[in-house]
mmCIF file with all atom_site columns, C-alpha atoms in Angstrom:
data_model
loop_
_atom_site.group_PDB
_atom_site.id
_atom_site.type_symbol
_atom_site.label_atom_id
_atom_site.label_alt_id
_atom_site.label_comp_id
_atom_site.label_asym_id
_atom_site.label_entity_id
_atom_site.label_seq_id
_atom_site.pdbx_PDB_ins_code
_atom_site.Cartn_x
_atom_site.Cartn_y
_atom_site.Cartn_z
_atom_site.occupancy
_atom_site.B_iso_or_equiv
_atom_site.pdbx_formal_charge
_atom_site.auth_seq_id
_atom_site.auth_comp_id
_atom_site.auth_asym_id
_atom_site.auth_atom_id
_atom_site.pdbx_PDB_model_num
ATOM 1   C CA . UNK A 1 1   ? 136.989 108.410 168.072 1.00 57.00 ? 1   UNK A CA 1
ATOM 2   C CA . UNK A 1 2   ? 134.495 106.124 166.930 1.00 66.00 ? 2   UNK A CA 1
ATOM 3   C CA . UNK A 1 3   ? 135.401 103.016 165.322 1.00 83.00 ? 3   UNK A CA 1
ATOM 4   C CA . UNK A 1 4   ? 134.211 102.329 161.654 1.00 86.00 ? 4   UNK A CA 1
ATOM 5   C CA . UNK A 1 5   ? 132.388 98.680  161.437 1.00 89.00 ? 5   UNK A CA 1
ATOM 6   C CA . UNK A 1 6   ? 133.612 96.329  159.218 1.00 92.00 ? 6   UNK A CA 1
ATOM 7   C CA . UNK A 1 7   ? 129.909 96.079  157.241 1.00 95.00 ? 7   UNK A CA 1
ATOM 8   C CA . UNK A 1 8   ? 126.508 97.276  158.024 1.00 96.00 ? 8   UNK A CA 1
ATOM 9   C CA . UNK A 1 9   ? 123.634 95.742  158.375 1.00 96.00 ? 9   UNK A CA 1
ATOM 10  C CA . UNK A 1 10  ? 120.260 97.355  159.493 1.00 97.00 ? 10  UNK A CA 1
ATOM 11  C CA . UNK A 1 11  ? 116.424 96.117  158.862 1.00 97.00 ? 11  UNK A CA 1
ATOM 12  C CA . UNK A 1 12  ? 114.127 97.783  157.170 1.00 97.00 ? 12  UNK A CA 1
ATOM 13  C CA . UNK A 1 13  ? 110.104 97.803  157.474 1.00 96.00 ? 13  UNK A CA 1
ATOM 14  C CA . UNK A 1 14  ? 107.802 97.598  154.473 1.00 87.00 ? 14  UNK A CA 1
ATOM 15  C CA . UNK A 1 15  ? 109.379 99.768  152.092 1.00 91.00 ? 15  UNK A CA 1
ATOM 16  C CA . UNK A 1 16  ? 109.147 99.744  147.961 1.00 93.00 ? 16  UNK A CA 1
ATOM 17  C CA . UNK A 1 17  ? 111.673 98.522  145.906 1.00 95.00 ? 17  UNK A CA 1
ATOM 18  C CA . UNK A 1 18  ? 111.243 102.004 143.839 1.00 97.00 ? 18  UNK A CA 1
ATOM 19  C CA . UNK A 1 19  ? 111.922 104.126 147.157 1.00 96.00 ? 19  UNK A CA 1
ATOM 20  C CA . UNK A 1 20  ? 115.122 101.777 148.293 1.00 97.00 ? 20  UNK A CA 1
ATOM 21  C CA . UNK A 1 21  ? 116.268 101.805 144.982 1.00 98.00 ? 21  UNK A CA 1
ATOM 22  C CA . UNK A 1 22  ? 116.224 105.748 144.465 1.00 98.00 ? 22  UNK A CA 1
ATOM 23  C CA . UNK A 1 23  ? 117.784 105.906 147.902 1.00 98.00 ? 23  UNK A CA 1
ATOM 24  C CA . UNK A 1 24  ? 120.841 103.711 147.255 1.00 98.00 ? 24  UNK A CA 1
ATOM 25  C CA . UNK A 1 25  ? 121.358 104.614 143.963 1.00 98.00 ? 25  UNK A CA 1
ATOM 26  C CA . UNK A 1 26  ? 121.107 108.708 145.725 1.00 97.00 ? 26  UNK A CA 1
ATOM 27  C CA . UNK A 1 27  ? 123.623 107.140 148.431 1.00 97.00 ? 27  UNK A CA 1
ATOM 28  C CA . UNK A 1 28  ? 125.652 104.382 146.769 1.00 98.00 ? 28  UNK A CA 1
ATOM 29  C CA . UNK A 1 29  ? 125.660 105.449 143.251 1.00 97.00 ? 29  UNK A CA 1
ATOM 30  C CA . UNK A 1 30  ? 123.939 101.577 143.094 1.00 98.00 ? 30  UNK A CA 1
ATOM 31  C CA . UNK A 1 31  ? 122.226 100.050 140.711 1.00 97.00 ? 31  UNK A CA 1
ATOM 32  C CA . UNK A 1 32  ? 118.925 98.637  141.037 1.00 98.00 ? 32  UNK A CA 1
ATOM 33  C CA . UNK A 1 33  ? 118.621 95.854  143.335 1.00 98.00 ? 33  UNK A CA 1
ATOM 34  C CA . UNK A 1 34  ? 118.395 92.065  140.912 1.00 98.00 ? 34  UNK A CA 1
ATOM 35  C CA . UNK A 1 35  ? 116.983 89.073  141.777 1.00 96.00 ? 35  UNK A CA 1
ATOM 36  C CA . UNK A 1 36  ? 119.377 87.330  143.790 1.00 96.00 ? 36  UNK A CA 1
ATOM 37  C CA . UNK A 1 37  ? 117.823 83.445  144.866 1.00 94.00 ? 37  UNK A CA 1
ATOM 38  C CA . UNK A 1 38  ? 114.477 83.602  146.627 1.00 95.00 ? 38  UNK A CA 1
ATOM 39  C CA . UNK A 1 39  ? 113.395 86.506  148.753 1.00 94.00 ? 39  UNK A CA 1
ATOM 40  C CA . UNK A 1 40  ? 116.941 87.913  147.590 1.00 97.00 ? 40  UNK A CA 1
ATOM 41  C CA . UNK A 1 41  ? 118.232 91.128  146.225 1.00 98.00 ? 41  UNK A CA 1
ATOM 42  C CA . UNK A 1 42  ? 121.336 91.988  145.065 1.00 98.00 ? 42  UNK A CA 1
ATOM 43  C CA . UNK A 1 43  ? 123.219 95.351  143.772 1.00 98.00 ? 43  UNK A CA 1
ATOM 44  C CA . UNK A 1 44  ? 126.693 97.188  144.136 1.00 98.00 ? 44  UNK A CA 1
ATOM 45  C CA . UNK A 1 45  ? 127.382 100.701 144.873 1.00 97.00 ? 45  UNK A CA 1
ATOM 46  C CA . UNK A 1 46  ? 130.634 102.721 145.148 1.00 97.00 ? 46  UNK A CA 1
ATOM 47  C CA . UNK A 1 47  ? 131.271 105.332 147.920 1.00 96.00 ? 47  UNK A CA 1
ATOM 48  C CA . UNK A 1 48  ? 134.305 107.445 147.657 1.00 94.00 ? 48  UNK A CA 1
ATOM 49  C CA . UNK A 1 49  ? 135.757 105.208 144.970 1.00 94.00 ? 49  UNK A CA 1
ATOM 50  C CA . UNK A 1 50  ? 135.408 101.840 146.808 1.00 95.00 ? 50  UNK A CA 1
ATOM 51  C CA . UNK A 1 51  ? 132.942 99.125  145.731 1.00 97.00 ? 51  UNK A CA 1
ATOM 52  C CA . UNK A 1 52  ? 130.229 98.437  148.131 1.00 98.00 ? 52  UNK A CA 1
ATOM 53  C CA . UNK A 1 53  ? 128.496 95.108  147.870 1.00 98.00 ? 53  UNK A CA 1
ATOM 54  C CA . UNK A 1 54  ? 124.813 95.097  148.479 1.00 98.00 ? 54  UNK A CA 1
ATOM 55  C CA . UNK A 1 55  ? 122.256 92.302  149.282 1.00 98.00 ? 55  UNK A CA 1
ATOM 56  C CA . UNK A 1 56  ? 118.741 92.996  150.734 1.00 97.00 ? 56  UNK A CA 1
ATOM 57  C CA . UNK A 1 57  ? 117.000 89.766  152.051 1.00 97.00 ? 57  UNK A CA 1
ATOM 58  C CA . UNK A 1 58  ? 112.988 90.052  152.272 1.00 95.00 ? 58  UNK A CA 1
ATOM 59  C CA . UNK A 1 59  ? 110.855 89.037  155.414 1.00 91.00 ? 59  UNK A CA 1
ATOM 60  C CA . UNK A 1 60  ? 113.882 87.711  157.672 1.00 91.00 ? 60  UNK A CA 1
ATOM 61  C CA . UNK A 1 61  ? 111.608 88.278  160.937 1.00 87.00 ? 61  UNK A CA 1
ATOM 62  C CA . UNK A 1 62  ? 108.530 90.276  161.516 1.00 84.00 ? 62  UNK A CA 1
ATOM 63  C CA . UNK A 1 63  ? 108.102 91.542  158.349 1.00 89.00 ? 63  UNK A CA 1
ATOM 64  C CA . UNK A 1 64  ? 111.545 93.348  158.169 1.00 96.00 ? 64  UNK A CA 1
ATOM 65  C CA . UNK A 1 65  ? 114.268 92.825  155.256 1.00 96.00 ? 65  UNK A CA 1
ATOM 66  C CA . UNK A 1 66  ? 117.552 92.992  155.649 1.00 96.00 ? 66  UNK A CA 1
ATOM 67  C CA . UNK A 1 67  ? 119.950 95.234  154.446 1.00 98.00 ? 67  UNK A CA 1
ATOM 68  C CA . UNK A 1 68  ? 123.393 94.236  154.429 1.00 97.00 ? 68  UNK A CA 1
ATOM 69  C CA . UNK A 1 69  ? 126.199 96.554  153.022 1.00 98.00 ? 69  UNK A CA 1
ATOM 70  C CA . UNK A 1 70  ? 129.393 94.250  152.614 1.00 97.00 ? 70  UNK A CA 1
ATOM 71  C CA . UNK A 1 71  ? 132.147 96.728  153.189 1.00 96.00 ? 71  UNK A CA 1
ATOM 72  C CA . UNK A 1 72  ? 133.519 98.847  155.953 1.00 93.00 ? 72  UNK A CA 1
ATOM 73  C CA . UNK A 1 73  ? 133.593 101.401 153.029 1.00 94.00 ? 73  UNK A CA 1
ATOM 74  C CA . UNK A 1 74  ? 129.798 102.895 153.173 1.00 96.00 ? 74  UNK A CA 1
ATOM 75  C CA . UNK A 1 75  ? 128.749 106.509 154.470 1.00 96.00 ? 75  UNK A CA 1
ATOM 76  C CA . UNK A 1 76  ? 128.142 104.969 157.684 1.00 96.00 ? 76  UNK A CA 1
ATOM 77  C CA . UNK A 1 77  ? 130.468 104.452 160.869 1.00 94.00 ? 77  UNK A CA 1
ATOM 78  C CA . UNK A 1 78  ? 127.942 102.162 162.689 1.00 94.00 ? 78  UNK A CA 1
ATOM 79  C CA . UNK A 1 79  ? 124.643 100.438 162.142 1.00 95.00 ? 79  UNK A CA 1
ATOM 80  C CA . UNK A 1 80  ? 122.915 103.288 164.289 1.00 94.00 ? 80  UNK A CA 1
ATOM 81  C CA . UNK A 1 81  ? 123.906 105.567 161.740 1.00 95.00 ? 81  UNK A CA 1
ATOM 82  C CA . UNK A 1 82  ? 122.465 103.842 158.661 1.00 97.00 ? 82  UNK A CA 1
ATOM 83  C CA . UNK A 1 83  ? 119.715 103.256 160.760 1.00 97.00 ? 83  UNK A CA 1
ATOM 84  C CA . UNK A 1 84  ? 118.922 106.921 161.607 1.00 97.00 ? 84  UNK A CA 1
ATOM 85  C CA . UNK A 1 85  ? 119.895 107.836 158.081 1.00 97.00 ? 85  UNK A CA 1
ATOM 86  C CA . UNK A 1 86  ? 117.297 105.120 156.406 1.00 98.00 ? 86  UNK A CA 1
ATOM 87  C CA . UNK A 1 87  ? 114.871 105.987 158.556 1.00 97.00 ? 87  UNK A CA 1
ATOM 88  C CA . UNK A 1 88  ? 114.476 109.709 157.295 1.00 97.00 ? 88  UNK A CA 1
ATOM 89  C CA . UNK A 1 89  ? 115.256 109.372 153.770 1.00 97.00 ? 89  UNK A CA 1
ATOM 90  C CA . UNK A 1 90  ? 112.852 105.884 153.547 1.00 97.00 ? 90  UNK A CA 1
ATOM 91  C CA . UNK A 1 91  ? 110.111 107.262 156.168 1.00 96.00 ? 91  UNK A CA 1
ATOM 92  C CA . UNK A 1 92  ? 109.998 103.800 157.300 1.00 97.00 ? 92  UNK A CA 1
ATOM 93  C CA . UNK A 1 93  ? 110.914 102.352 160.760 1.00 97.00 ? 93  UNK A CA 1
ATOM 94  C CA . UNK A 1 94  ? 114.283 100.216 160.884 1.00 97.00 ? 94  UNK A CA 1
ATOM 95  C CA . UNK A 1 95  ? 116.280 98.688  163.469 1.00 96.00 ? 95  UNK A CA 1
ATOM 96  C CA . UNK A 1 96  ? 119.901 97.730  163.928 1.00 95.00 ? 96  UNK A CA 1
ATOM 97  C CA . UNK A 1 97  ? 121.921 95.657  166.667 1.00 89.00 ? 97  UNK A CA 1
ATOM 98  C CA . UNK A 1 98  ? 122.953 97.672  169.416 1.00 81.00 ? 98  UNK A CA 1
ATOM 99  C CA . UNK A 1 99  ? 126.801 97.656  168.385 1.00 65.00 ? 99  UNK A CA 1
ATOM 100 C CA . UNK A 1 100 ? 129.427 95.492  167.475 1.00 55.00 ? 100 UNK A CA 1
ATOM 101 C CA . UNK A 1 101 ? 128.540 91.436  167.952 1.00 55.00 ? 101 UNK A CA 1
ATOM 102 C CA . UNK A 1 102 ? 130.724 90.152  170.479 1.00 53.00 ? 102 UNK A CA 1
ATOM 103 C CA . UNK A 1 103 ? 130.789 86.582  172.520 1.00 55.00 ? 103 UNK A CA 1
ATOM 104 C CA . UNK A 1 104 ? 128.356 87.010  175.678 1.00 54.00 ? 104 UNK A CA 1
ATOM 105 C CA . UNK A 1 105 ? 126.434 89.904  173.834 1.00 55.00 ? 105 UNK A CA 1
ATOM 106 C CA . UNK A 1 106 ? 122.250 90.345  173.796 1.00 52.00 ? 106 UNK A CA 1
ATOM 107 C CA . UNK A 1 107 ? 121.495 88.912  170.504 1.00 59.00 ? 107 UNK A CA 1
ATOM 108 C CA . UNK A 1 108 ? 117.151 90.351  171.287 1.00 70.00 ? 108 UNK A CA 1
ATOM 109 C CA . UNK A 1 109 ? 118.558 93.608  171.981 1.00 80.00 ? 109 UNK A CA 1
ATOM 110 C CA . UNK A 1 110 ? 118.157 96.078  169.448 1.00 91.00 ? 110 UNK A CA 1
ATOM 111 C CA . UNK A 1 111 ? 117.749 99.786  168.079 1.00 94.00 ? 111 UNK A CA 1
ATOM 112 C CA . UNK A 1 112 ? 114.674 101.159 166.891 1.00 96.00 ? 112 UNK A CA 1
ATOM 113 C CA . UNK A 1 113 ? 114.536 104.254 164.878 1.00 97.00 ? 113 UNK A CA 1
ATOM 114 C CA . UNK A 1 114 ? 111.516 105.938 163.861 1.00 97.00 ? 114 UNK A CA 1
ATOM 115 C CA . UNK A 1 115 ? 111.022 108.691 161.083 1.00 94.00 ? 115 UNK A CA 1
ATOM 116 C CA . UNK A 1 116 ? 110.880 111.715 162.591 1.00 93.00 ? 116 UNK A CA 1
ATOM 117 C CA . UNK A 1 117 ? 114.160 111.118 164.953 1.00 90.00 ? 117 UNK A CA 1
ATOM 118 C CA . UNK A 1 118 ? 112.591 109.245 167.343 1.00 95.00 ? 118 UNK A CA 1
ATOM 119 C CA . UNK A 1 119 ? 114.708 106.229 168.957 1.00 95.00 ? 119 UNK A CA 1
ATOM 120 C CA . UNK A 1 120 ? 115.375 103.838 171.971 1.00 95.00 ? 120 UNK A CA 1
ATOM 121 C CA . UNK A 1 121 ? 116.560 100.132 173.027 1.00 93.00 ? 121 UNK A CA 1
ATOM 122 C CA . UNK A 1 122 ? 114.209 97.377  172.266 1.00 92.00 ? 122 UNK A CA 1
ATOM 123 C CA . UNK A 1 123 ? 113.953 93.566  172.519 1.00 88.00 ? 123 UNK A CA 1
ATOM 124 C CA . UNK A 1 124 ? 112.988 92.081  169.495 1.00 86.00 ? 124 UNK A CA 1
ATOM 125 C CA . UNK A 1 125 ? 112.085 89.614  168.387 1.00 74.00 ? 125 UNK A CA 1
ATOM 126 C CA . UNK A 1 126 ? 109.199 90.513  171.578 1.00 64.00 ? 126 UNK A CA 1
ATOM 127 C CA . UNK A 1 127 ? 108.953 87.442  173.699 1.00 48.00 ? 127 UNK A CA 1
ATOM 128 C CA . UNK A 1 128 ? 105.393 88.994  174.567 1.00 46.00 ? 128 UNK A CA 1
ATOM 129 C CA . UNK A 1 129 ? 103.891 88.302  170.860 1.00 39.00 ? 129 UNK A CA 1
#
């Protein structure tokens, strides 16, 4: 069986904050996202009565936000997950790590998933830009 991680964190391409609001607040029961410090974005949700801390950072690297969930306690066992989940219900590419961070792992290596189900290994940020 799959082990649940601890938090979440995927990144998101351009996206509305109408759309990501409607989608966490369809997902997370959450709020809409408030100003949190600059380029910051803050909310809470609850999934199956746990509270699930939200913070979306804008433009952390090449034009993606992040989108941190704080809690082990989301719909989500992995990043990969969220990922393919955001993807569908945003229509917007987003990428995740390619598991758990561990000592000695790829920190370029990530997942890219596509609306539309289409995914794969990339390096990013690209050392060919």
């Amino acid at each position: 069986m799959m082990e649940r991680y601890p938090d979440i964190e995927v990144y998101i391409a351009s996206v509305s904050h109408d759309t990501l609001n409607a989608w966490l607040a369809e997902t997370l029961l959450a709020a809409p996202l408030s100003p949190a410090g600059k380029g910051k974005w803050k909310t809470r949700g609850i999934y199956q009565g746990g509270d699930v801390p939200v913070l979306l950072v804008e433009n952390v690297a090449d034009g993606f936000a992040s989108l941190w969930f704080d809690s082990a306690n989301t719909p989500w066992m992995t990043d990969q997950e969220c990922a393919q989940h955001a993807a569908e219900a945003l229509q917007t590419e987003i990428r995740c790590s390619l598991g758990g961070w561990h000592p000695g792992a790829d920190p370029d290596r990530f997942w890219q998933v596509l609306p539309g189900g289409k995914e794969g290994a990339i390096e990013w940020p690209d050392s060919g830009r």
